[in-house]
PDB file of N, CA and C in Angstrom:
ATOM      1  N   UNK G 140     -22.960   5.605   7.439  1.00  0.00           N
ATOM      2  CA  UNK G 140     -22.025   4.620   6.938  1.00  0.00           C
ATOM      3  C   UNK G 140     -20.667   4.844   7.593  1.00  0.00           C
ATOM      4  N   UNK G 141     -19.995   3.780   7.934  1.00  0.00           N
ATOM      5  CA  UNK G 141     -18.676   3.843   8.555  1.00  0.00           C
ATOM      6  C   UNK G 141     -17.620   3.479   7.512  1.00  0.00           C
ATOM      7  N   UNK G 142     -16.617   4.333   7.390  1.00  0.00           N
ATOM      8  CA  UNK G 142     -15.597   4.200   6.347  1.00  0.00           C
ATOM      9  C   UNK G 142     -14.221   4.185   6.989  1.00  0.00           C
ATOM     10  N   UNK G 143     -13.399   3.215   6.601  1.00  0.00           N
ATOM     11  CA  UNK G 143     -12.031   3.119   7.080  1.00  0.00           C
ATOM     12  C   UNK G 143     -11.095   3.432   5.923  1.00  0.00           C
ATOM     13  N   UNK G 144     -10.284   4.452   6.101  1.00  0.00           N
ATOM     14  CA  UNK G 144      -9.300   4.821   5.090  1.00  0.00           C
ATOM     15  C   UNK G 144      -7.929   4.335   5.509  1.00  0.00           C
ATOM     16  N   UNK G 145      -7.175   3.783   4.570  1.00  0.00           N
ATOM     17  CA  UNK G 145      -5.854   3.244   4.866  1.00  0.00           C
ATOM     18  C   UNK G 145      -4.812   3.803   3.918  1.00  0.00           C
ATOM     19  N   UNK G 146      -3.621   4.009   4.442  1.00  0.00           N
ATOM     20  CA  UNK G 146      -2.464   4.303   3.606  1.00  0.00           C
ATOM     21  C   UNK G 146      -1.463   3.207   3.914  1.00  0.00           C
ATOM     22  N   UNK G 147      -1.166   2.366   2.912  1.00  0.00           N
ATOM     23  CA  UNK G 147      -0.437   1.132   3.150  1.00  0.00           C
ATOM     24  C   UNK G 147       0.978   1.083   2.600  1.00  0.00           C
ATOM     25  N   UNK G 148       1.360   2.011   1.744  1.00  0.00           N
ATOM     26  CA  UNK G 148       2.676   1.894   1.133  1.00  0.00           C
ATOM     27  C   UNK G 148       3.535   3.102   1.439  1.00  0.00           C
ATOM     28  N   UNK G 149       4.835   2.868   1.489  1.00  0.00           N
ATOM     29  CA  UNK G 149       5.754   3.965   1.717  1.00  0.00           C
ATOM     30  C   UNK G 149       5.815   4.388   3.169  1.00  0.00           C
ATOM     31  N   UNK G 150       6.330   5.572   3.409  1.00  0.00           N
ATOM     32  CA  UNK G 150       6.463   6.047   4.790  1.00  0.00           C
ATOM     33  C   UNK G 150       5.113   6.471   5.358  1.00  0.00           C
ATOM     34  N   UNK G 151       5.036   6.428   6.674  1.00  0.00           N
ATOM     35  CA  UNK G 151       3.873   6.930   7.410  1.00  0.00           C
ATOM     36  C   UNK G 151       2.571   6.209   7.075  1.00  0.00           C
ATOM     37  N   UNK G 152       2.616   4.875   7.115  1.00  0.00           N
ATOM     38  CA  UNK G 152       1.380   4.125   6.934  1.00  0.00           C
ATOM     39  C   UNK G 152       0.435   4.467   8.080  1.00  0.00           C
ATOM     40  N   UNK G 153      -0.854   4.384   7.815  1.00  0.00           N
ATOM     41  CA  UNK G 153      -1.801   4.751   8.851  1.00  0.00           C
ATOM     42  C   UNK G 153      -3.231   4.461   8.474  1.00  0.00           C
ATOM     43  N   UNK G 154      -4.137   4.915   9.339  1.00  0.00           N
ATOM     44  CA  UNK G 154      -5.562   4.674   9.151  1.00  0.00           C
ATOM     45  C   UNK G 154      -6.356   5.889   9.593  1.00  0.00           C
ATOM     46  N   UNK G 155      -7.560   5.990   9.052  1.00  0.00           N
ATOM     47  CA  UNK G 155      -8.498   7.045   9.442  1.00  0.00           C
ATOM     48  C   UNK G 155      -9.898   6.450   9.456  1.00  0.00           C
ATOM     49  N   UNK G 156     -10.731   6.923  10.362  1.00  0.00           N
ATOM     50  CA  UNK G 156     -12.098   6.426  10.482  1.00  0.00           C
ATOM     51  C   UNK G 156     -13.079   7.569  10.314  1.00  0.00           C
ATOM     52  N   UNK G 157     -14.020   7.371   9.415  1.00  0.00           N
ATOM     53  CA  UNK G 157     -15.138   8.299   9.257  1.00  0.00           C
ATOM     54  C   UNK G 157     -16.388   7.541   9.693  1.00  0.00           C
ATOM     55  N   UNK G 158     -17.038   8.070  10.712  1.00  0.00           N
ATOM     56  CA  UNK G 158     -18.236   7.442  11.275  1.00  0.00           C
ATOM     57  C   UNK G 158     -19.416   8.362  11.053  1.00  0.00           C
ATOM     58  N   UNK G 159     -20.393   7.870  10.336  1.00  0.00           N
ATOM     59  CA  UNK G 159     -21.600   8.645  10.041  1.00  0.00           C
ATOM     60  C   UNK G 159     -21.263  10.016   9.454  1.00  0.00           C
ATOM     61  N   UNK G 160     -20.274  10.044   8.562  1.00  0.00           N
ATOM     62  CA  UNK G 160     -19.921  11.274   7.867  1.00  0.00           C
ATOM     63  C   UNK G 160     -18.979  12.206   8.593  1.00  0.00           C
ATOM     64  N   UNK G 161     -18.510  11.825   9.774  1.00  0.00           N
ATOM     65  CA  UNK G 161     -17.605  12.688  10.535  1.00  0.00           C
ATOM     66  C   UNK G 161     -16.293  11.967  10.818  1.00  0.00           C
ATOM     67  N   UNK G 162     -15.187  12.705  10.677  1.00  0.00           N
ATOM     68  CA  UNK G 162     -13.879  12.152  10.993  1.00  0.00           C
ATOM     69  C   UNK G 162     -13.797  11.932  12.498  1.00  0.00           C
ATOM     70  N   UNK G 163     -13.582  10.696  12.892  1.00  0.00           N
ATOM     71  CA  UNK G 163     -13.542  10.329  14.306  1.00  0.00           C
ATOM     72  C   UNK G 163     -12.110  10.133  14.780  1.00  0.00           C
ATOM     73  N   UNK G 164     -11.275   9.534  13.941  1.00  0.00           N
ATOM     74  CA  UNK G 164      -9.901   9.239  14.360  1.00  0.00           C
ATOM     75  C   UNK G 164      -8.994   9.120  13.148  1.00  0.00           C
ATOM     76  N   UNK G 165      -7.728   9.451  13.381  1.00  0.00           N
ATOM     77  CA  UNK G 165      -6.698   9.281  12.371  1.00  0.00           C
ATOM     78  C   UNK G 165      -5.391   9.024  13.115  1.00  0.00           C
ATOM     79  N   UNK G 166      -4.595   8.075  12.612  1.00  0.00           N
ATOM     80  CA  UNK G 166      -3.354   7.749  13.306  1.00  0.00           C
ATOM     81  C   UNK G 166      -2.347   7.132  12.341  1.00  0.00           C
ATOM     82  N   UNK G 167      -1.078   7.413  12.590  1.00  0.00           N
ATOM     83  CA  UNK G 167      -0.001   6.789  11.831  1.00  0.00           C
ATOM     84  C   UNK G 167       0.550   5.624  12.650  1.00  0.00           C
ATOM     85  N   UNK G 168       0.964   4.577  11.971  1.00  0.00           N
ATOM     86  CA  UNK G 168       1.439   3.365  12.642  1.00  0.00           C
ATOM     87  C   UNK G 168       2.659   3.622  13.514  1.00  0.00           C
ATOM     88  N   UNK G 169       3.513   4.561  13.128  1.00  0.00           N
ATOM     89  CA  UNK G 169       4.729   4.821  13.903  1.00  0.00           C
ATOM     90  C   UNK G 169       4.429   5.238  15.342  1.00  0.00           C
ATOM     91  N   UNK G 170       3.269   5.785  15.560  1.00  0.00           N
ATOM     92  CA  UNK G 170       2.871   6.198  16.911  1.00  0.00           C
ATOM     93  C   UNK G 170       2.802   5.005  17.861  1.00  0.00           C
ATOM     94  N   UNK G 171       2.496   3.848  17.311  1.00  0.00           N
ATOM     95  CA  UNK G 171       2.295   2.657  18.130  1.00  0.00           C
ATOM     96  C   UNK G 171       3.497   1.717  18.149  1.00  0.00           C
ATOM     97  N   UNK G 172       4.175   1.569  17.014  1.00  0.00           N
ATOM     98  CA  UNK G 172       5.290   0.618  16.988  1.00  0.00           C
ATOM     99  C   UNK G 172       6.647   1.282  17.221  1.00  0.00           C
ATOM    100  N   UNK G 173       6.660   2.605  17.314  1.00  0.00           N
ATOM    101  CA  UNK G 173       7.868   3.387  17.609  1.00  0.00           C
ATOM    102  C   UNK G 173       8.984   3.196  16.579  1.00  0.00           C
ATOM    103  N   UNK G 174       8.596   2.865  15.348  1.00  0.00           N
ATOM    104  CA  UNK G 174       9.551   2.782  14.244  1.00  0.00           C
ATOM    105  C   UNK G 174       9.378   4.046  13.413  1.00  0.00           C
ATOM    106  N   UNK G 175      10.445   4.838  13.313  1.00  0.00           N
ATOM    107  CA  UNK G 175      10.379   6.117  12.592  1.00  0.00           C
ATOM    108  C   UNK G 175       9.792   5.927  11.201  1.00  0.00           C
ATOM    109  N   UNK G 176       8.747   6.606  10.889  1.00  0.00           N
ATOM    110  CA  UNK G 176       7.933   6.596   9.662  1.00  0.00           C
ATOM    111  C   UNK G 176       7.234   5.270   9.407  1.00  0.00           C
ATOM    112  N   UNK G 177       7.598   4.196  10.100  1.00  0.00           N
ATOM    113  CA  UNK G 177       6.968   2.873   9.955  1.00  0.00           C
ATOM    114  C   UNK G 177       6.792   2.502   8.485  1.00  0.00           C
ATOM    115  N   UNK G 178       7.814   2.767   7.699  1.00  0.00           N
ATOM    116  CA  UNK G 178       7.750   2.517   6.258  1.00  0.00           C
ATOM    117  C   UNK G 178       7.405   1.068   5.961  1.00  0.00           C
ATOM    118  N   UNK G 179       6.354   0.892   5.171  1.00  0.00           N
ATOM    119  CA  UNK G 179       5.907  -0.412   4.697  1.00  0.00           C
ATOM    120  C   UNK G 179       5.425  -1.362   5.790  1.00  0.00           C
ATOM    121  N   UNK G 180       5.064  -0.843   6.944  1.00  0.00           N
ATOM    122  CA  UNK G 180       4.413  -1.650   7.982  1.00  0.00           C
ATOM    123  C   UNK G 180       2.906  -1.594   7.747  1.00  0.00           C
ATOM    124  N   UNK G 181       2.234  -2.727   7.825  1.00  0.00           N
ATOM    125  CA  UNK G 181       0.776  -2.711   7.739  1.00  0.00           C
ATOM    126  C   UNK G 181       0.250  -2.049   9.012  1.00  0.00           C
ATOM    127  N   UNK G 182      -0.667  -1.080   8.901  1.00  0.00           N
ATOM    128  CA  UNK G 182      -1.076  -0.277  10.064  1.00  0.00           C
ATOM    129  C   UNK G 182      -2.106  -0.945  10.988  1.00  0.00           C
ATOM    130  N   UNK G 183      -1.772  -2.121  11.474  1.00  0.00           N
ATOM    131  CA  UNK G 183      -2.685  -2.868  12.352  1.00  0.00           C
ATOM    132  C   UNK G 183      -3.039  -2.069  13.595  1.00  0.00           C
ATOM    133  N   UNK G 184      -2.035  -1.513  14.245  1.00  0.00           N
ATOM    134  CA  UNK G 184      -2.285  -0.767  15.484  1.00  0.00           C
ATOM    135  C   UNK G 184      -3.062   0.520  15.239  1.00  0.00           C
ATOM    136  N   UNK G 185      -2.799   1.174  14.123  1.00  0.00           N
ATOM    137  CA  UNK G 185      -3.541   2.390  13.780  1.00  0.00           C
ATOM    138  C   UNK G 185      -5.009   2.061  13.511  1.00  0.00           C
ATOM    139  N   UNK G 186      -5.253   0.932  12.873  1.00  0.00           N
ATOM    140  CA  UNK G 186      -6.634   0.498  12.617  1.00  0.00           C
ATOM    141  C   UNK G 186      -7.337   0.204  13.942  1.00  0.00           C
ATOM    142  N   UNK G 187      -6.680  -0.530  14.822  1.00  0.00           N
ATOM    143  CA  UNK G 187      -7.272  -0.845  16.129  1.00  0.00           C
ATOM    144  C   UNK G 187      -7.593   0.429  16.908  1.00  0.00           C
ATOM    145  N   UNK G 188      -6.677   1.390  16.859  1.00  0.00           N
ATOM    146  CA  UNK G 188      -6.896   2.664  17.550  1.00  0.00           C
ATOM    147  C   UNK G 188      -8.137   3.372  17.002  1.00  0.00           C
ATOM    148  N   UNK G 189      -8.227   3.459  15.682  1.00  0.00           N
ATOM    149  CA  UNK G 189      -9.367   4.149  15.067  1.00  0.00           C
ATOM    150  C   UNK G 189     -10.687   3.476  15.426  1.00  0.00           C
ATOM    151  N   UNK G 190     -10.709   2.156  15.364  1.00  0.00           N
ATOM    152  CA  UNK G 190     -11.938   1.432  15.720  1.00  0.00           C
ATOM    153  C   UNK G 190     -12.304   1.655  17.188  1.00  0.00           C
ATOM    154  N   UNK G 191     -11.306   1.652  18.061  1.00  0.00           N
ATOM    155  CA  UNK G 191     -11.562   1.879  19.482  1.00  0.00           C
ATOM    156  C   UNK G 191     -12.122   3.277  19.721  1.00  0.00           C
ATOM    157  N   UNK G 192     -11.531   4.278  19.064  1.00  0.00           N
ATOM    158  CA  UNK G 192     -12.020   5.649  19.225  1.00  0.00           C
ATOM    159  C   UNK G 192     -13.456   5.796  18.737  1.00  0.00           C
ATOM    160  N   UNK G 193     -13.800   5.064  17.690  1.00  0.00           N
ATOM    161  CA  UNK G 193     -15.157   5.130  17.160  1.00  0.00           C
ATOM    162  C   UNK G 193     -16.127   4.169  17.820  1.00  0.00           C
ATOM    163  N   UNK G 194     -15.616   3.381  18.793  1.00  0.00           N
ATOM    164  CA  UNK G 194     -16.438   2.383  19.478  1.00  0.00           C
ATOM    165  C   UNK G 194     -17.095   1.440  18.471  1.00  0.00           C
ATOM    166  N   UNK G 195     -16.274   0.982  17.520  1.00  0.00           N
ATOM    167  CA  UNK G 195     -16.742   0.096  16.462  1.00  0.00           C
ATOM    168  C   UNK G 195     -15.895  -1.173  16.411  1.00  0.00           C
ATOM    169  N   UNK G 196     -16.447  -2.188  15.760  1.00  0.00           N
ATOM    170  CA  UNK G 196     -15.711  -3.405  15.452  1.00  0.00           C
ATOM    171  C   UNK G 196     -15.504  -3.431  13.941  1.00  0.00           C
ATOM    172  N   UNK G 197     -14.598  -4.266  13.504  1.00  0.00           N
ATOM    173  CA  UNK G 197     -14.315  -4.336  12.072  1.00  0.00           C
ATOM    174  C   UNK G 197     -15.570  -4.668  11.265  1.00  0.00           C
ATOM    175  N   UNK G 198     -16.452  -5.469  11.810  1.00  0.00           N
ATOM    176  CA  UNK G 198     -17.705  -5.812  11.119  1.00  0.00           C
ATOM    177  C   UNK G 198     -18.627  -4.606  10.925  1.00  0.00           C
ATOM    178  N   UNK G 199     -18.408  -3.540  11.680  1.00  0.00           N
ATOM    179  CA  UNK G 199     -19.231  -2.335  11.553  1.00  0.00           C
ATOM    180  C   UNK G 199     -18.798  -1.458  10.380  1.00  0.00           C
ATOM    181  N   UNK G 200     -17.637  -1.751   9.806  1.00  0.00           N
ATOM    182  CA  UNK G 200     -17.114  -0.962   8.677  1.00  0.00           C
ATOM    183  C   UNK G 200     -17.790  -1.426   7.392  1.00  0.00           C
ATOM    184  N   UNK G 201     -18.367  -0.490   6.664  1.00  0.00           N
ATOM    185  CA  UNK G 201     -19.081  -0.816   5.435  1.00  0.00           C
ATOM    186  C   UNK G 201     -18.232  -0.637   4.184  1.00  0.00           C
ATOM    187  N   UNK G 202     -17.172   0.182   4.299  1.00  0.00           N
ATOM    188  CA  UNK G 202     -16.345   0.457   3.131  1.00  0.00           C
ATOM    189  C   UNK G 202     -14.922   0.777   3.576  1.00  0.00           C
ATOM    190  N   UNK G 203     -13.962   0.338   2.757  1.00  0.00           N
ATOM    191  CA  UNK G 203     -12.549   0.602   3.029  1.00  0.00           C
ATOM    192  C   UNK G 203     -11.949   1.236   1.777  1.00  0.00           C
ATOM    193  N   UNK G 204     -11.200   2.297   1.981  1.00  0.00           N
ATOM    194  CA  UNK G 204     -10.497   2.950   0.878  1.00  0.00           C
ATOM    195  C   UNK G 204      -9.003   2.885   1.128  1.00  0.00           C
ATOM    196  N   UNK G 205      -8.258   2.704   0.054  1.00  0.00           N
ATOM    197  CA  UNK G 205      -6.802   2.627   0.171  1.00  0.00           C
ATOM    198  C   UNK G 205      -6.193   3.721  -0.691  1.00  0.00           C
ATOM    199  N   UNK G 206      -5.450   4.605  -0.049  1.00  0.00           N
ATOM    200  CA  UNK G 206      -4.794   5.695  -0.763  1.00  0.00           C
ATOM    201  C   UNK G 206      -3.460   5.243  -1.330  1.00  0.00           C
ATOM    202  N   UNK G 207      -3.098   5.806  -2.465  1.00  0.00           N
ATOM    203  CA  UNK G 207      -1.800   5.512  -3.065  1.00  0.00           C
ATOM    204  C   UNK G 207      -1.392   6.682  -3.928  1.00  0.00           C
ATOM    205  N   UNK G 208      -0.124   6.778  -4.189  1.00  0.00           N
ATOM    206  CA  UNK G 208       0.418   7.887  -4.967  1.00  0.00           C
ATOM    207  C   UNK G 208       0.433   7.512  -6.445  1.00  0.00           C
ATOM    208  N   UNK G 209      -0.592   7.937  -7.148  1.00  0.00           N
ATOM    209  CA  UNK G 209      -0.702   7.567  -8.561  1.00  0.00           C
ATOM    210  C   UNK G 209       0.383   8.198  -9.432  1.00  0.00           C
ATOM    211  N   UNK G 210       1.052   9.222  -8.948  1.00  0.00           N
ATOM    212  CA  UNK G 210       2.106   9.837  -9.762  1.00  0.00           C
ATOM    213  C   UNK G 210       3.330   8.929  -9.883  1.00  0.00           C
ATOM    214  N   UNK G 211       3.438   7.933  -9.019  1.00  0.00           N
ATOM    215  CA  UNK G 211       4.546   6.980  -9.111  1.00  0.00           C
ATOM    216  C   UNK G 211       4.343   5.969 -10.228  1.00  0.00           C
ATOM    217  N   UNK G 212       3.134   5.849 -10.709  1.00  0.00           N
ATOM    218  CA  UNK G 212       2.810   4.788 -11.651  1.00  0.00           C
ATOM    219  C   UNK G 212       2.158   5.308 -12.935  1.00  0.00           C
ATOM    220  N   UNK G 213       2.725   6.326 -13.577  1.00  0.00           N
ATOM    221  CA  UNK G 213       2.042   6.903 -14.746  1.00  0.00           C
ATOM    222  C   UNK G 213       1.874   5.908 -15.889  1.00  0.00           C
ATOM    223  N   UNK G 214       2.830   5.039 -16.079  1.00  0.00           N
ATOM    224  CA  UNK G 214       2.733   4.074 -17.169  1.00  0.00           C
ATOM    225  C   UNK G 214       1.532   3.144 -16.956  1.00  0.00           C
ATOM    226  N   UNK G 215       1.324   2.706 -15.720  1.00  0.00           N
ATOM    227  CA  UNK G 215       0.207   1.810 -15.424  1.00  0.00           C
ATOM    228  C   UNK G 215      -1.121   2.540 -15.493  1.00  0.00           C
ATOM    229  N   UNK G 216      -1.140   3.768 -15.032  1.00  0.00           N
ATOM    230  CA  UNK G 216      -2.372   4.559 -15.086  1.00  0.00           C
ATOM    231  C   UNK G 216      -2.806   4.730 -16.541  1.00  0.00           C
ATOM    232  N   UNK G 217      -1.892   5.114 -17.408  1.00  0.00           N
ATOM    233  CA  UNK G 217      -2.211   5.293 -18.822  1.00  0.00           C
ATOM    234  C   UNK G 217      -2.735   3.995 -19.427  1.00  0.00           C
ATOM    235  N   UNK G 218      -2.106   2.890 -19.086  1.00  0.00           N
ATOM    236  CA  UNK G 218      -2.502   1.592 -19.621  1.00  0.00           C
ATOM    237  C   UNK G 218      -3.943   1.251 -19.220  1.00  0.00           C
ATOM    238  N   UNK G 219      -4.264   1.412 -17.940  1.00  0.00           N
ATOM    239  CA  UNK G 219      -5.606   1.022 -17.471  1.00  0.00           C
ATOM    240  C   UNK G 219      -6.667   2.059 -17.818  1.00  0.00           C
ATOM    241  N   UNK G 220      -6.313   3.323 -17.848  1.00  0.00           N
ATOM    242  CA  UNK G 220      -7.284   4.355 -18.191  1.00  0.00           C
ATOM    243  C   UNK G 220      -7.718   4.243 -19.654  1.00  0.00           C
ATOM    244  N   UNK G 221      -6.836   3.765 -20.506  1.00  0.00           N
ATOM    245  CA  UNK G 221      -7.185   3.629 -21.923  1.00  0.00           C
ATOM    246  C   UNK G 221      -8.217   2.535 -22.140  1.00  0.00           C
ATOM    247  N   UNK G 222      -8.412   1.642 -21.167  1.00  0.00           N
ATOM    248  CA  UNK G 222      -9.384   0.557 -21.288  1.00  0.00           C
ATOM    249  C   UNK G 222     -10.764   0.947 -20.770  1.00  0.00           C
ATOM    250  N   UNK G 223     -10.841   2.105 -20.124  1.00  0.00           N
ATOM    251  CA  UNK G 223     -12.129   2.521 -19.545  1.00  0.00           C
ATOM    252  C   UNK G 223     -12.947   3.252 -20.582  1.00  0.00           C
TER     253      UNK G 223
END
């Protein structure tokens, strides 16, 4: 299974690719757009880089995960966790 991991908010947005259970590529968007920390930029170039390194197309990705800092949102976490 091919998995694309994304970090989309805050500083250092980026992408990572796991292909058949192995980490193939990881990159931060600032590497490509030359904007320090690339805060709040969608990591289009990092995604393209990861797919190229893995010799994959977006259609080959079976799952996407998005990382976020849950400690920033304790009130929302408590609210939604109480419903589970």
